[in-house]
Amino acid sequence: MFRVDARTVGVSDARLMAEIVAARPVLQTERSVYKPAAGADIPHDSATRTIRALGQDVMAGIRKPPPPARGLNGAWPYAPTSYLRRWLFGSDPLPVSLLAKRGITRSDTLSRLVDRAVTTWPGGAGGNGNGNGNGNGNGKSTGTPTAMAGLIRGADDPLERKQAVAMYRRASATLCDGVAALAGNALWLMRTAPEPHQDLTTVLWETLRLLPPAWMLYRNGGDAYAGLHPEIRPEDNVALLPLLMHRHPDYWADPLEFRPRRWDAVADPEKTPGFMPFGFDGARCWAKHLVVPLAERLLTVALDHGLTIRSPRQDAPVPLRSLLSVRFEASVGS
């Protein structure tokens, strides 16, 4: 445990992290996807429907052919983020599909305009008023709308529809951004391995250890944490740091080495001491069951098409933003 600044403490000890997470439920304001929308809290049943719908859309996306691999050319993780959004949500009619566009979500003004357009769009997410999702008259190619879009179309009242729009935008962005970051981090780390490793699942678990996209979990301060450590005060906010815990020699042999084989005989990686890729019980990532399969599928597409990293072998920027992601340029073969 260490002090970051006058009002924030950082924690990298596994036992103390577990005690902090168990001390109280996670607040909605501490979970970006489920923070209030349209002036009201997101109901639990609405959040559950969103998780299920997103799961359906990801599983359907994994089964269908991916877009042309040339979409992975350019700056990572931005290129794979746009690629994933097109892969998973490209069948939705306009303007619904705009909710998942990276250029839209980066602008608060554009996001509000698109949200308003979807909320008032005739026929809802079906695009043509009869709910069959064929995209006629909206400039989109034919296709079956996603289950996420169906939640917008099936909303019973204006508030529910506004919240369904917000959940579509947040959930699609969170998933695609996180998977793109994980896949990019894995590609970068794979270049450091002494020999090629064919099991992409273990590659991804080792990547989640060394370069976890969710490198910090932030908790607002309060009395619930003050008794857990003598230096944590009620007014202190708490930063839980898996990035540091995953590199601690008390938990890991050769902690700074990229060794995917350390996971070969591990039946359930999430039960490994000192490992928190998706949070603890009661505060786990809502999309954890989707992230690794989708990242593996994305890596397979990249490797099958001869993706090459066009950056120096050892150095790449890794800004400490909400997601920890290596930044590099890449291109796929012809």
mmCIF file of C-alpha atoms in Angstrom:
data_model
loop_
_atom_site.group_PDB
_atom_site.id
_atom_site.type_symbol
_atom_site.label_atom_id
_atom_site.label_comp_id
_atom_site.label_asym_id
_atom_site.label_seq_id
_atom_site.Cartn_x
_atom_site.Cartn_y
_atom_site.Cartn_z
ATOM 1 C CA MET A 1 0.000 0.000 0.000
ATOM 2 C CA PHE A 2 1.394 3.411 -0.903
ATOM 3 C CA ARG A 3 0.167 6.968 -1.137
ATOM 4 C CA VAL A 4 -0.333 8.353 -4.645
ATOM 5 C CA ASP A 5 -1.302 11.877 -3.574
ATOM 6 C CA ALA A 6 -2.989 13.674 -0.690
ATOM 7 C CA ARG A 7 -6.369 12.009 -1.364
ATOM 8 C CA THR A 8 -5.465 8.735 -3.094
ATOM 9 C CA VAL A 9 -3.786 5.519 -1.999
ATOM 10 C CA GLY A 10 -2.588 2.725 -4.281
ATOM 11 C CA VAL A 11 -2.860 -0.964 -3.422
ATOM 12 C CA SER A 12 -0.995 -3.868 -5.052
ATOM 13 C CA ASP A 13 -1.332 -6.528 -2.325
ATOM 14 C CA ALA A 14 -3.731 -9.316 -3.304
ATOM 15 C CA ARG A 15 -5.161 -9.875 0.180
ATOM 16 C CA LEU A 16 -5.781 -6.177 0.846
ATOM 17 C CA MET A 17 -7.334 -5.804 -2.618
ATOM 18 C CA ALA A 18 -9.750 -8.632 -1.846
ATOM 19 C CA GLU A 19 -10.701 -7.027 1.478
ATOM 20 C CA ILE A 20 -11.314 -3.660 -0.186
ATOM 21 C CA VAL A 21 -13.517 -5.158 -2.904
ATOM 22 C CA ALA A 22 -15.482 -7.154 -0.308
ATOM 23 C CA ALA A 23 -15.956 -4.161 2.016
ATOM 24 C CA ARG A 24 -18.904 -2.734 0.050
ATOM 25 C CA PRO A 25 -20.701 -3.178 -3.282
ATOM 26 C CA VAL A 26 -19.361 -1.347 -6.307
ATOM 27 C CA LEU A 27 -21.174 1.944 -6.876
ATOM 28 C CA GLN A 28 -22.821 2.611 -10.224
ATOM 29 C CA THR A 29 -20.671 5.714 -10.605
ATOM 30 C CA GLU A 30 -17.596 3.460 -10.354
ATOM 31 C CA ARG A 31 -18.720 1.304 -13.291
ATOM 32 C CA SER A 32 -18.644 3.317 -16.489
ATOM 33 C CA VAL A 33 -21.053 1.144 -18.452
ATOM 34 C CA TYR A 34 -23.825 1.233 -15.851
ATOM 35 C CA LYS A 35 -23.576 4.806 -14.658
ATOM 36 C CA PRO A 36 -26.919 6.662 -14.755
ATOM 37 C CA ALA A 37 -28.282 7.634 -18.178
ATOM 38 C CA ALA A 38 -31.061 10.035 -19.227
ATOM 39 C CA GLY A 39 -31.194 11.355 -15.657
ATOM 40 C CA ALA A 40 -31.991 7.981 -14.055
ATOM 41 C CA ASP A 41 -30.212 4.879 -12.775
ATOM 42 C CA ILE A 42 -29.946 1.873 -15.085
ATOM 43 C CA PRO A 43 -32.324 -0.810 -13.696
ATOM 44 C CA HIS A 44 -30.724 -4.136 -12.852
ATOM 45 C CA ASP A 45 -32.961 -6.078 -15.243
ATOM 46 C CA SER A 46 -32.062 -3.677 -18.056
ATOM 47 C CA ALA A 47 -28.360 -4.156 -17.373
ATOM 48 C CA THR A 48 -28.825 -7.932 -17.378
ATOM 49 C CA ARG A 49 -30.647 -7.820 -20.730
ATOM 50 C CA THR A 50 -27.809 -5.756 -22.173
ATOM 51 C CA ILE A 51 -25.167 -8.261 -21.038
ATOM 52 C CA ARG A 52 -27.132 -11.151 -22.525
ATOM 53 C CA ALA A 53 -27.757 -9.326 -25.796
ATOM 54 C CA LEU A 54 -24.107 -8.386 -26.135
ATOM 55 C CA GLY A 55 -23.119 -11.989 -25.490
ATOM 56 C CA GLN A 56 -25.429 -13.121 -28.295
ATOM 57 C CA ASP A 57 -23.943 -10.543 -30.658
ATOM 58 C CA VAL A 58 -20.344 -11.504 -29.860
ATOM 59 C CA MET A 59 -20.992 -15.224 -30.270
ATOM 60 C CA ALA A 60 -22.744 -14.544 -33.579
ATOM 61 C CA GLY A 61 -19.829 -12.361 -34.696
ATOM 62 C CA ILE A 62 -17.248 -15.003 -33.822
ATOM 63 C CA ARG A 63 -19.113 -17.549 -35.949
ATOM 64 C CA LYS A 64 -19.462 -15.396 -39.071
ATOM 65 C CA PRO A 65 -16.677 -14.454 -41.513
ATOM 66 C CA PRO A 66 -14.677 -11.409 -40.407
ATOM 67 C CA PRO A 67 -14.415 -8.248 -42.509
ATOM 68 C CA PRO A 68 -11.473 -7.942 -44.935
ATOM 69 C CA ALA A 69 -8.218 -8.058 -42.974
ATOM 70 C CA ARG A 70 -6.996 -4.808 -44.554
ATOM 71 C CA GLY A 71 -9.116 -3.105 -41.914
ATOM 72 C CA LEU A 72 -6.363 -4.031 -39.431
ATOM 73 C CA ASN A 73 -3.819 -1.848 -41.232
ATOM 74 C CA GLY A 74 -2.703 1.293 -39.463
ATOM 75 C CA ALA A 75 -2.413 2.486 -35.885
ATOM 76 C CA TRP A 76 -3.165 -0.012 -33.126
ATOM 77 C CA PRO A 77 -5.326 -0.232 -31.060
ATOM 78 C CA TYR A 78 -7.459 2.202 -33.111
ATOM 79 C CA ALA A 79 -7.563 0.069 -36.266
ATOM 80 C CA PRO A 80 -8.761 -3.131 -34.532
ATOM 81 C CA THR A 81 -11.279 -1.130 -32.492
ATOM 82 C CA SER A 82 -12.976 0.097 -35.668
ATOM 83 C CA TYR A 83 -12.576 -3.359 -37.218
ATOM 84 C CA LEU A 84 -14.361 -5.054 -34.291
ATOM 85 C CA ARG A 85 -17.200 -2.565 -34.302
ATOM 86 C CA ARG A 86 -17.753 -3.147 -38.013
ATOM 87 C CA TRP A 87 -17.531 -6.932 -37.511
ATOM 88 C CA LEU A 88 -19.976 -7.124 -34.608
ATOM 89 C CA PHE A 89 -22.370 -4.240 -35.246
ATOM 90 C CA GLY A 90 -22.063 -3.448 -38.950
ATOM 91 C CA SER A 91 -25.368 -5.156 -39.782
ATOM 92 C CA ASP A 92 -27.404 -2.627 -37.799
ATOM 93 C CA PRO A 93 -29.314 0.027 -39.766
ATOM 94 C CA LEU A 94 -28.416 3.680 -39.769
ATOM 95 C CA PRO A 95 -28.306 5.588 -37.535
ATOM 96 C CA VAL A 96 -28.052 2.748 -34.980
ATOM 97 C CA SER A 97 -24.724 1.524 -36.341
ATOM 98 C CA LEU A 98 -23.302 5.016 -35.827
ATOM 99 C CA LEU A 99 -23.545 4.402 -32.082
ATOM 100 C CA ALA A 100 -20.638 1.990 -32.422
ATOM 101 C CA LYS A 101 -18.417 4.180 -34.613
ATOM 102 C CA ARG A 102 -15.193 5.170 -32.916
ATOM 103 C CA GLY A 103 -15.194 8.621 -34.501
ATOM 104 C CA ILE A 104 -18.664 9.252 -33.067
ATOM 105 C CA THR A 105 -17.972 7.978 -29.560
ATOM 106 C CA ARG A 106 -14.858 10.155 -29.269
ATOM 107 C CA SER A 107 -16.977 13.309 -29.582
ATOM 108 C CA ASP A 108 -19.515 14.158 -26.887
ATOM 109 C CA THR A 109 -21.363 16.470 -29.279
ATOM 110 C CA LEU A 110 -21.642 13.874 -32.057
ATOM 111 C CA SER A 111 -22.614 11.196 -29.537
ATOM 112 C CA ARG A 112 -25.500 13.319 -28.283
ATOM 113 C CA LEU A 113 -26.687 14.052 -31.834
ATOM 114 C CA VAL A 114 -26.604 10.389 -32.832
ATOM 115 C CA ASP A 115 -28.270 9.321 -29.591
ATOM 116 C CA ARG A 116 -31.087 11.781 -30.244
ATOM 117 C CA ALA A 117 -31.453 10.577 -33.842
ATOM 118 C CA VAL A 118 -31.717 6.934 -32.768
ATOM 119 C CA THR A 119 -34.206 7.791 -30.036
ATOM 120 C CA THR A 120 -36.549 9.424 -32.578
ATOM 121 C CA TRP A 121 -35.787 7.186 -35.583
ATOM 122 C CA PRO A 122 -39.008 5.857 -37.174
ATOM 123 C CA GLY A 123 -39.457 2.175 -36.523
ATOM 124 C CA GLY A 124 -36.679 2.043 -33.960
ATOM 125 C CA ALA A 125 -33.664 -0.143 -34.552
ATOM 126 C CA GLY A 126 -35.463 -1.986 -37.337
ATOM 127 C CA GLY A 127 -34.957 1.079 -39.530
ATOM 128 C CA ASN A 128 -38.078 0.678 -41.659
ATOM 129 C CA GLY A 129 -40.924 0.532 -39.177
ATOM 130 C CA ASN A 130 -41.752 -3.183 -39.477
ATOM 131 C CA GLY A 131 -38.936 -4.592 -37.382
ATOM 132 C CA ASN A 132 -37.564 -6.980 -40.008
ATOM 133 C CA GLY A 133 -34.187 -5.275 -40.059
ATOM 134 C CA ASN A 134 -33.617 -5.366 -43.799
ATOM 135 C CA GLY A 135 -32.208 -1.836 -43.838
ATOM 136 C CA ASN A 136 -34.301 -0.643 -46.780
ATOM 137 C CA GLY A 137 -34.175 3.079 -47.392
ATOM 138 C CA ASN A 138 -31.384 3.882 -44.965
ATOM 139 C CA GLY A 139 -28.293 3.356 -47.071
ATOM 140 C CA LYS A 140 -27.228 0.158 -45.286
ATOM 141 C CA SER A 141 -26.654 -3.246 -46.840
ATOM 142 C CA THR A 142 -29.105 -5.968 -45.902
ATOM 143 C CA GLY A 143 -28.494 -7.917 -42.706
ATOM 144 C CA THR A 144 -30.007 -8.995 -39.410
ATOM 145 C CA PRO A 145 -29.822 -6.314 -36.707
ATOM 146 C CA THR A 146 -27.991 -7.205 -33.519
ATOM 147 C CA ALA A 147 -29.670 -8.195 -30.279
ATOM 148 C CA MET A 148 -28.375 -4.930 -28.815
ATOM 149 C CA ALA A 149 -30.272 -3.006 -31.491
ATOM 150 C CA GLY A 150 -33.339 -5.074 -30.694
ATOM 151 C CA LEU A 151 -33.330 -3.722 -27.146
ATOM 152 C CA ILE A 152 -33.658 -0.214 -28.567
ATOM 153 C CA ARG A 153 -36.466 -1.235 -30.895
ATOM 154 C CA GLY A 154 -38.294 -3.068 -28.100
ATOM 155 C CA ALA A 155 -38.139 -0.270 -25.519
ATOM 156 C CA ASP A 156 -41.564 0.431 -23.982
ATOM 157 C CA ASP A 157 -41.213 4.140 -23.235
ATOM 158 C CA PRO A 158 -38.957 7.116 -24.085
ATOM 159 C CA LEU A 159 -36.784 6.774 -20.947
ATOM 160 C CA GLU A 160 -36.201 3.077 -21.531
ATOM 161 C CA ARG A 161 -35.314 3.783 -25.148
ATOM 162 C CA LYS A 162 -32.864 6.540 -24.228
ATOM 163 C CA GLN A 163 -31.198 4.218 -21.736
ATOM 164 C CA ALA A 164 -31.057 1.393 -24.292
ATOM 165 C CA VAL A 165 -29.293 3.780 -26.674
ATOM 166 C CA ALA A 166 -26.792 4.728 -23.965
ATOM 167 C CA MET A 167 -26.167 1.080 -23.083
ATOM 168 C CA TYR A 168 -25.641 0.141 -26.746
ATOM 169 C CA ARG A 169 -23.063 2.885 -27.144
ATOM 170 C CA ARG A 170 -21.268 2.211 -23.869
ATOM 171 C CA ALA A 171 -21.265 -1.583 -24.082
ATOM 172 C CA SER A 172 -20.090 -1.751 -27.699
ATOM 173 C CA ALA A 173 -17.335 0.790 -27.040
ATOM 174 C CA THR A 174 -16.144 -0.855 -23.816
ATOM 175 C CA LEU A 175 -15.998 -4.319 -25.348
ATOM 176 C CA CYS A 176 -14.339 -3.371 -28.636
ATOM 177 C CA ASP A 177 -11.840 -1.016 -27.025
ATOM 178 C CA GLY A 178 -10.868 -3.610 -24.417
ATOM 179 C CA VAL A 179 -10.514 -6.498 -26.858
ATOM 180 C CA ALA A 180 -8.483 -4.377 -29.290
ATOM 181 C CA ALA A 181 -6.155 -3.340 -26.452
ATOM 182 C CA LEU A 182 -5.716 -6.937 -25.289
ATOM 183 C CA ALA A 183 -5.018 -8.258 -28.803
ATOM 184 C CA GLY A 184 -2.552 -5.462 -29.522
ATOM 185 C CA ASN A 185 -0.734 -6.035 -26.239
ATOM 186 C CA ALA A 186 -0.530 -9.754 -27.040
ATOM 187 C CA LEU A 187 0.918 -9.147 -30.507
ATOM 188 C CA TRP A 188 3.573 -6.888 -29.036
ATOM 189 C CA LEU A 189 4.524 -9.329 -26.282
ATOM 190 C CA MET A 190 4.618 -12.293 -28.677
ATOM 191 C CA ARG A 191 7.559 -10.642 -30.409
ATOM 192 C CA THR A 192 9.579 -10.988 -27.196
ATOM 193 C CA ALA A 193 9.016 -14.739 -26.822
ATOM 194 C CA PRO A 194 12.149 -16.857 -27.450
ATOM 195 C CA GLU A 195 10.098 -19.239 -29.621
ATOM 196 C CA PRO A 196 6.670 -19.053 -31.280
ATOM 197 C CA HIS A 197 3.796 -20.137 -29.062
ATOM 198 C CA GLN A 198 0.820 -21.661 -30.807
ATOM 199 C CA ASP A 199 -1.751 -21.662 -27.982
ATOM 200 C CA LEU A 200 -3.327 -18.239 -28.273
ATOM 201 C CA THR A 201 -5.454 -18.754 -25.162
ATOM 202 C CA THR A 202 -2.387 -19.035 -22.918
ATOM 203 C CA VAL A 203 -0.812 -16.115 -24.782
ATOM 204 C CA LEU A 204 -3.819 -14.005 -23.850
ATOM 205 C CA TRP A 205 -3.773 -15.053 -20.176
ATOM 206 C CA GLU A 206 -0.090 -14.160 -19.955
ATOM 207 C CA THR A 207 -0.830 -10.852 -21.680
ATOM 208 C CA LEU A 208 -3.543 -10.160 -19.121
ATOM 209 C CA ARG A 209 -0.888 -10.700 -16.462
ATOM 210 C CA LEU A 210 1.852 -8.471 -17.879
ATOM 211 C CA LEU A 211 -0.191 -5.813 -19.688
ATOM 212 C CA PRO A 212 -3.761 -5.971 -18.336
ATOM 213 C CA PRO A 213 -5.951 -3.472 -20.241
ATOM 214 C CA ALA A 214 -7.863 -2.860 -16.992
ATOM 215 C CA TRP A 215 -4.689 -1.936 -15.143
ATOM 216 C CA MET A 216 -6.410 0.009 -12.336
ATOM 217 C CA LEU A 217 -9.753 -0.227 -10.533
ATOM 218 C CA TYR A 218 -10.809 2.986 -8.810
ATOM 219 C CA ARG A 219 -12.938 3.126 -5.679
ATOM 220 C CA ASN A 220 -14.353 6.251 -4.051
ATOM 221 C CA GLY A 221 -13.270 6.649 -0.430
ATOM 222 C CA GLY A 222 -15.366 6.137 2.666
ATOM 223 C CA ASP A 223 -15.593 4.596 6.096
ATOM 224 C CA ALA A 224 -15.801 1.064 4.673
ATOM 225 C CA TYR A 225 -12.081 1.099 3.829
ATOM 226 C CA ALA A 226 -10.689 3.013 6.801
ATOM 227 C CA GLY A 227 -10.368 -0.033 9.075
ATOM 228 C CA LEU A 228 -8.627 -2.251 6.542
ATOM 229 C CA HIS A 229 -5.223 -0.577 6.755
ATOM 230 C CA PRO A 230 -3.889 1.949 9.280
ATOM 231 C CA GLU A 231 -2.889 4.411 6.561
ATOM 232 C CA ILE A 232 -6.216 4.444 4.696
ATOM 233 C CA ARG A 233 -8.347 7.354 5.868
ATOM 234 C CA PRO A 234 -12.114 7.754 5.296
ATOM 235 C CA GLU A 235 -11.475 10.599 2.848
ATOM 236 C CA ASP A 236 -8.972 8.578 0.765
ATOM 237 C CA ASN A 237 -9.922 7.248 -2.648
ATOM 238 C CA VAL A 238 -8.410 3.851 -3.437
ATOM 239 C CA ALA A 239 -6.663 2.737 -6.636
ATOM 240 C CA LEU A 240 -6.385 -1.058 -6.941
ATOM 241 C CA LEU A 241 -3.454 -1.866 -9.232
ATOM 242 C CA PRO A 242 -3.465 -5.307 -10.887
ATOM 243 C CA LEU A 243 -0.602 -4.066 -13.096
ATOM 244 C CA LEU A 244 1.708 -4.073 -10.052
ATOM 245 C CA MET A 245 0.282 -7.169 -8.354
ATOM 246 C CA HIS A 246 0.705 -9.214 -11.552
ATOM 247 C CA ARG A 247 4.441 -8.403 -11.550
ATOM 248 C CA HIS A 248 5.097 -9.029 -7.856
ATOM 249 C CA PRO A 249 7.768 -11.703 -7.100
ATOM 250 C CA ASP A 250 5.773 -12.902 -4.070
ATOM 251 C CA TYR A 251 3.198 -14.300 -6.486
ATOM 252 C CA TRP A 252 5.130 -14.986 -9.684
ATOM 253 C CA ALA A 253 8.339 -16.700 -10.737
ATOM 254 C CA ASP A 254 10.280 -14.567 -13.235
ATOM 255 C CA PRO A 255 7.514 -11.939 -13.019
ATOM 256 C CA LEU A 256 8.831 -9.694 -15.818
ATOM 257 C CA GLU A 257 9.237 -12.537 -18.325
ATOM 258 C CA PHE A 258 6.603 -13.224 -20.981
ATOM 259 C CA ARG A 259 5.988 -16.953 -20.447
ATOM 260 C CA PRO A 260 2.662 -18.192 -21.842
ATOM 261 C CA ARG A 261 3.557 -21.768 -20.886
ATOM 262 C CA ARG A 262 3.087 -20.929 -17.226
ATOM 263 C CA TRP A 263 -0.652 -21.270 -17.971
ATOM 264 C CA ASP A 264 -0.475 -24.626 -19.790
ATOM 265 C CA ALA A 265 -1.651 -26.731 -16.826
ATOM 266 C CA VAL A 266 -3.897 -24.119 -15.182
ATOM 267 C CA ALA A 267 -7.520 -25.210 -15.309
ATOM 268 C CA ASP A 268 -9.011 -21.931 -14.061
ATOM 269 C CA PRO A 269 -6.611 -18.977 -14.426
ATOM 270 C CA GLU A 270 -8.896 -16.630 -12.490
ATOM 271 C CA LYS A 271 -8.345 -18.697 -9.327
ATOM 272 C CA THR A 272 -4.581 -18.122 -9.513
ATOM 273 C CA PRO A 273 -3.303 -16.193 -6.442
ATOM 274 C CA GLY A 274 -2.159 -12.672 -7.223
ATOM 275 C CA PHE A 275 -4.066 -12.558 -10.524
ATOM 276 C CA MET A 276 -6.993 -10.207 -11.135
ATOM 277 C CA PRO A 277 -7.580 -9.865 -14.901
ATOM 278 C CA PHE A 278 -11.300 -9.153 -14.568
ATOM 279 C CA GLY A 279 -11.778 -8.136 -10.927
ATOM 280 C CA PHE A 280 -12.961 -10.088 -7.895
ATOM 281 C CA ASP A 281 -16.214 -11.887 -7.089
ATOM 282 C CA GLY A 282 -18.974 -9.323 -6.797
ATOM 283 C CA ALA A 283 -17.068 -6.827 -8.928
ATOM 284 C CA ARG A 284 -16.005 -8.791 -11.990
ATOM 285 C CA CYS A 285 -16.024 -7.374 -15.481
ATOM 286 C CA TRP A 286 -19.489 -7.837 -16.982
ATOM 287 C CA ALA A 287 -17.974 -8.993 -20.308
ATOM 288 C CA LYS A 288 -15.198 -11.247 -19.017
ATOM 289 C CA HIS A 289 -16.659 -14.364 -20.680
ATOM 290 C CA LEU A 290 -16.557 -12.567 -24.055
ATOM 291 C CA VAL A 291 -13.152 -10.880 -23.999
ATOM 292 C CA VAL A 292 -10.732 -13.801 -24.352
ATOM 293 C CA PRO A 293 -12.694 -15.716 -27.073
ATOM 294 C CA LEU A 294 -13.151 -12.561 -29.144
ATOM 295 C CA ALA A 295 -9.517 -11.499 -28.694
ATOM 296 C CA GLU A 296 -8.398 -14.977 -29.756
ATOM 297 C CA ARG A 297 -10.553 -14.753 -32.880
ATOM 298 C CA LEU A 298 -9.120 -11.310 -33.684
ATOM 299 C CA LEU A 299 -5.541 -12.541 -33.172
ATOM 300 C CA THR A 300 -6.224 -15.499 -35.456
ATOM 301 C CA VAL A 301 -7.389 -13.180 -38.253
ATOM 302 C CA ALA A 302 -4.326 -10.951 -37.796
ATOM 303 C CA LEU A 303 -1.824 -13.822 -37.762
ATOM 304 C CA ASP A 304 -3.480 -15.723 -40.627
ATOM 305 C CA HIS A 305 -3.098 -12.630 -42.794
ATOM 306 C CA GLY A 306 0.528 -12.055 -41.885
ATOM 307 C CA LEU A 307 0.107 -8.934 -39.803
ATOM 308 C CA THR A 308 3.473 -7.230 -39.261
ATOM 309 C CA ILE A 309 4.274 -4.644 -36.607
ATOM 310 C CA ARG A 310 6.028 -1.685 -38.201
ATOM 311 C CA SER A 311 7.652 -0.275 -35.074
ATOM 312 C CA PRO A 312 10.998 -0.615 -33.267
ATOM 313 C CA ARG A 313 11.383 -4.049 -31.745
ATOM 314 C CA GLN A 314 11.764 -2.974 -28.116
ATOM 315 C CA ASP A 315 10.057 0.381 -27.663
ATOM 316 C CA ALA A 316 6.446 1.494 -27.960
ATOM 317 C CA PRO A 317 4.336 4.082 -26.129
ATOM 318 C CA VAL A 318 1.956 2.738 -23.463
ATOM 319 C CA PRO A 319 0.021 5.735 -22.111
ATOM 320 C CA LEU A 320 -1.628 5.261 -18.708
ATOM 321 C CA ARG A 321 -5.170 5.959 -19.812
ATOM 322 C CA SER A 322 -8.350 4.144 -18.887
ATOM 323 C CA LEU A 323 -7.132 1.165 -20.922
ATOM 324 C CA LEU A 324 -3.507 0.056 -20.938
ATOM 325 C CA SER A 325 -2.670 -0.494 -24.608
ATOM 326 C CA VAL A 326 0.579 -0.576 -26.558
ATOM 327 C CA ARG A 327 0.583 1.870 -29.478
ATOM 328 C CA PHE A 328 2.176 0.761 -32.739
ATOM 329 C CA GLU A 329 1.744 0.727 -36.531
ATOM 330 C CA ALA A 330 0.923 -2.519 -38.316
ATOM 331 C CA SER A 331 0.115 -3.867 -41.760
ATOM 332 C CA VAL A 332 -1.303 -7.138 -43.073
ATOM 333 C CA GLY A 333 0.056 -9.107 -46.006
ATOM 334 C CA SER A 334 -1.589 -9.110 -49.406
#
